[in-house]
C-alpha positions as semicolon CSV with decimal commas, in nm:
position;residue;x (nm);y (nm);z (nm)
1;X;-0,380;1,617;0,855
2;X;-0,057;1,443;0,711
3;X;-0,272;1,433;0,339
4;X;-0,383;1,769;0,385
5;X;0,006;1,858;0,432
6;X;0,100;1,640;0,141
7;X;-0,127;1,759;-0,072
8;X;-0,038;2,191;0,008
9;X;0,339;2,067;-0,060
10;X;0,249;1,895;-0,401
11;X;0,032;2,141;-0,535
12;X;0,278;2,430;-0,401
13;X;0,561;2,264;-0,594
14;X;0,310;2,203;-0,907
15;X;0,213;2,567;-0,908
16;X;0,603;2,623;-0,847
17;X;0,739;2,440;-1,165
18;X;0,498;2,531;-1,373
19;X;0,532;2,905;-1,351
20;X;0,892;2,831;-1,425
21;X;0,851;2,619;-1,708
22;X;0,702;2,912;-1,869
23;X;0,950;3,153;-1,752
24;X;1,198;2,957;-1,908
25;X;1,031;2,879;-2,251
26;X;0,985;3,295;-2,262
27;X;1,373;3,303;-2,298
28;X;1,338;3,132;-2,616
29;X;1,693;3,054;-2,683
30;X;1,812;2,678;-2,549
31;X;2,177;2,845;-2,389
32;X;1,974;3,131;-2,238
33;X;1,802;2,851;-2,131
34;X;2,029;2,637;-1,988
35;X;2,222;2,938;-1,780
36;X;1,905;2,930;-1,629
37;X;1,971;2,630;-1,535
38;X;2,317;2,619;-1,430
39;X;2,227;2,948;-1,191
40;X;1,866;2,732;-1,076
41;X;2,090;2,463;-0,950
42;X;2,273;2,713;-0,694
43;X;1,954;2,806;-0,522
44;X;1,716;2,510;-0,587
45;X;1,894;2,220;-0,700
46;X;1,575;2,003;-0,694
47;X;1,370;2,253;-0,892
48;X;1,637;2,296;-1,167
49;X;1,628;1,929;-1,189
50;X;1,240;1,925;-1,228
51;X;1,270;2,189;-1,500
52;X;1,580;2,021;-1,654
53;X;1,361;1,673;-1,738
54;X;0,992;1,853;-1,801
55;X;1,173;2,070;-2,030
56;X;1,416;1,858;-2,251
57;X;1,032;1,612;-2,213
58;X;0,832;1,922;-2,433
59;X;1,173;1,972;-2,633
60;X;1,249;2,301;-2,551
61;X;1,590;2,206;-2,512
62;X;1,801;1,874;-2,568
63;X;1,864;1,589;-2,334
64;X;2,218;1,642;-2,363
65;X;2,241;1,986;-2,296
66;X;1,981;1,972;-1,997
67;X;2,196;1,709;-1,845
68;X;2,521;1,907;-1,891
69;X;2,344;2,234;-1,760
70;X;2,200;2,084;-1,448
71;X;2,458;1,859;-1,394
72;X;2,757;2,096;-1,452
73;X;2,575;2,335;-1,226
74;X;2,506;2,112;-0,935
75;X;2,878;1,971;-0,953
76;X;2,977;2,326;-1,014
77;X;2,830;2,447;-0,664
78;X;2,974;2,133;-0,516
79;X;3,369;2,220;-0,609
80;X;3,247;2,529;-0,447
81;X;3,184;2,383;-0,120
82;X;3,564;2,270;-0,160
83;X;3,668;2,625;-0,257
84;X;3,482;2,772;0,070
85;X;3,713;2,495;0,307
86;X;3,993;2,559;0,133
87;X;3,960;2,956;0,184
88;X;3,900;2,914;0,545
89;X;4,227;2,791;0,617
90;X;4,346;3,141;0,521
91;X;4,126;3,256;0,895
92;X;4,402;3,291;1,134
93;X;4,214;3,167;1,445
94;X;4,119;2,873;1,252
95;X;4,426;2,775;1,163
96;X;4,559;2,775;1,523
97;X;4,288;2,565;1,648
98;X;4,243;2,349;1,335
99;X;4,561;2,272;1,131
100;X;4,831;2,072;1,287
101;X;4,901;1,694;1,373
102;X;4,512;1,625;1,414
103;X;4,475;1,774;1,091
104;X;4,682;1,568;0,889
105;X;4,577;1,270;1,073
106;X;4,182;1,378;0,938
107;X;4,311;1,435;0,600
108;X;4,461;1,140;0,556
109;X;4,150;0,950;0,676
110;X;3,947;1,093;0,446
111;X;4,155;1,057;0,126
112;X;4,185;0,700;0,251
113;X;3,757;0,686;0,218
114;X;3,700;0,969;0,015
115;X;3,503;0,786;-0,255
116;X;3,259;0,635;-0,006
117;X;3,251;1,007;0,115
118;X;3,167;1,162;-0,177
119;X;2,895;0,891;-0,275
120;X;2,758;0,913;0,103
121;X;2,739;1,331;0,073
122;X;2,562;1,336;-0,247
123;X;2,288;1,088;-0,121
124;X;2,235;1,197;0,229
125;X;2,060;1,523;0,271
126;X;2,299;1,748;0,510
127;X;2,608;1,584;0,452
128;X;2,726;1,805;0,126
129;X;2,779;2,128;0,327
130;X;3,050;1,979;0,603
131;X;3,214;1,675;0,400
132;X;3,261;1,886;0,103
133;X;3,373;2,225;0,281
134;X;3,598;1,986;0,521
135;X;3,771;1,805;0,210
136;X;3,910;2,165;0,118
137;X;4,016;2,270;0,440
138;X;4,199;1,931;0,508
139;X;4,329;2,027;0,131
140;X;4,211;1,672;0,028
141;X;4,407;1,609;-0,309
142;X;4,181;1,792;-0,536
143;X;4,224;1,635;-0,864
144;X;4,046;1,262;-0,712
145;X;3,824;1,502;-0,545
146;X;3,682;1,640;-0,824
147;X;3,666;1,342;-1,047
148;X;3,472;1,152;-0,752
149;X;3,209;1,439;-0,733
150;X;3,160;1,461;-1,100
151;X;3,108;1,088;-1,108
152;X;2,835;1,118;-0,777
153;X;2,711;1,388;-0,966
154;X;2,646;1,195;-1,323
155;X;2,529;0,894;-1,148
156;X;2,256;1,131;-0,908
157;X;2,123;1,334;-1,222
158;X;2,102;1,012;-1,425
159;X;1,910;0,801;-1,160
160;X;1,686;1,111;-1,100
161;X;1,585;1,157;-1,480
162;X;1,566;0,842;-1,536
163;X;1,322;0,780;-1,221
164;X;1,125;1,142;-1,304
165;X;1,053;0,979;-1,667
166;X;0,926;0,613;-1,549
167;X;0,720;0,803;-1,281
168;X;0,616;1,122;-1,443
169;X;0,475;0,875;-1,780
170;X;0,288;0,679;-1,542
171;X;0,107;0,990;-1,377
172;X;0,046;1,122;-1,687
173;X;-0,143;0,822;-1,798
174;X;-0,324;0,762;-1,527
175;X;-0,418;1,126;-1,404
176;X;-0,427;1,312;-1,688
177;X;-0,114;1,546;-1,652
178;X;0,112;1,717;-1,858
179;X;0,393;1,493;-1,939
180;X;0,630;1,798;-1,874
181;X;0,461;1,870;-1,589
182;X;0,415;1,482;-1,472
183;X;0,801;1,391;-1,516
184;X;0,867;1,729;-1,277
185;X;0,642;1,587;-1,012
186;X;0,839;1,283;-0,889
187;X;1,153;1,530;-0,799
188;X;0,967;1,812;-0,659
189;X;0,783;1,556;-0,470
190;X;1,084;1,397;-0,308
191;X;1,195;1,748;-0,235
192;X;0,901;1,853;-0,048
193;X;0,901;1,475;0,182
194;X;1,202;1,516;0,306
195;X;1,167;1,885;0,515
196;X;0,826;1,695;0,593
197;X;0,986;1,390;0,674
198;X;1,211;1,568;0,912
199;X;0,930;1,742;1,074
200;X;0,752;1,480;1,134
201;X;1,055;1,241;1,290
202;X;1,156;1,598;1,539
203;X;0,752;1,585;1,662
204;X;0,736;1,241;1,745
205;X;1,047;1,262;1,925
206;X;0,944;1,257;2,334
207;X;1,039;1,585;2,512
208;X;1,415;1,594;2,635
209;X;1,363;1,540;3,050
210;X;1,525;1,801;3,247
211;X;1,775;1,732;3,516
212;X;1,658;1,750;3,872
């Protein structure tokens, strides 16, 4: 049952990329292209990924302008996580609950760690949404705060082209595939395990006993 579910998400995603890898090569023009991209990223940051590496693979665009377009969109909705914190401390009820001694005592705990914070968010699926939305409403220093999430965010989109190439050539010599479509695999792959992954771990917790 777990292969058959493997299987569905794999060919899902394969069906997926490939329709839009041939969206994208309709546009034609490589900065049409890579607004594509940078929007992609806001929505599906794996997929844009996936499309980044199988299409800079087929040279429909450069390398360096995939990386900058997927990259400077996923870093890009990440400074916007910031922006959302940092607008809610503008909510009046918030304010009065949140901002105060305890406030300034968080803030300064996280500017102490916020490299390992940054680094930890980026890697971790979940963690984004509240570290990097907290970071503005503490009004973390934002000039370290950026410069740490556009280093997490070179160092992420490096390791995954790098690992979607080593994979994706290996798949495409053994199986056959596409090498655009192999080096898209590895990525869309790890996107699909993880929901799975999570699925999985929730079933085989046991059943939360009720209180006499």
């Amino acid at each position: 049952m777990l292969n058959d579910a493997i299987t569905m998400a794999v060919a899902n995603w394969h069906a997926v990329v490939t329709w839009f890898l041939a969206a994208l090569e309709g546009m034609a023009d490589p900065w049409v292209i890579a607004l594509a991209l940078v929007l992609t990223t806001l929505l599906l940051e794996d997929v844009a990924i996936a499309a980044g590496v199988a299409l800079a693979t087929q040279g429909t665009i450069s390398w360096g302008l995939s990386l900058a377009a997927v990259g400077g969109g996923i870093a890009g909705g990440d400074l916007g996580l910031y922006a959302l914190g940092l607008g809610a401390t503008s909510v009046p009820w918030l304010r009065r609950r949140c901002v105060g001694e305890r406030s300034a005592w968080a803030q300064d705990q996280v500017t102490r760690r916020l490299p390992s914070a940054v680094l930890l968010a980026r890697v971790i699926p979940g963690l984004r949404l509240i570290t990097y939305t907290a970071c503005g409403f503490l009004h973390v220093p934002f000039a370290p705060f950026c410069l740490w999430v556009l280093l997490a965010v070179a160092l992420w989109t490096g390791a995954l082209y790098g690992l979607s190439l080593a994979i994706g050539a290996a798949l495409a010599r053994e199986l056959g595939l596409p090498l655009p479509v192999a080096v898209a695999l590895p990525i869309l792959v790890l996107a699909a395990a993880v929901p799975l992954w999570r699925m999985i771990h929730q079933r085989g917790r046991p059943p939360a006993s009720s209180a006499p």
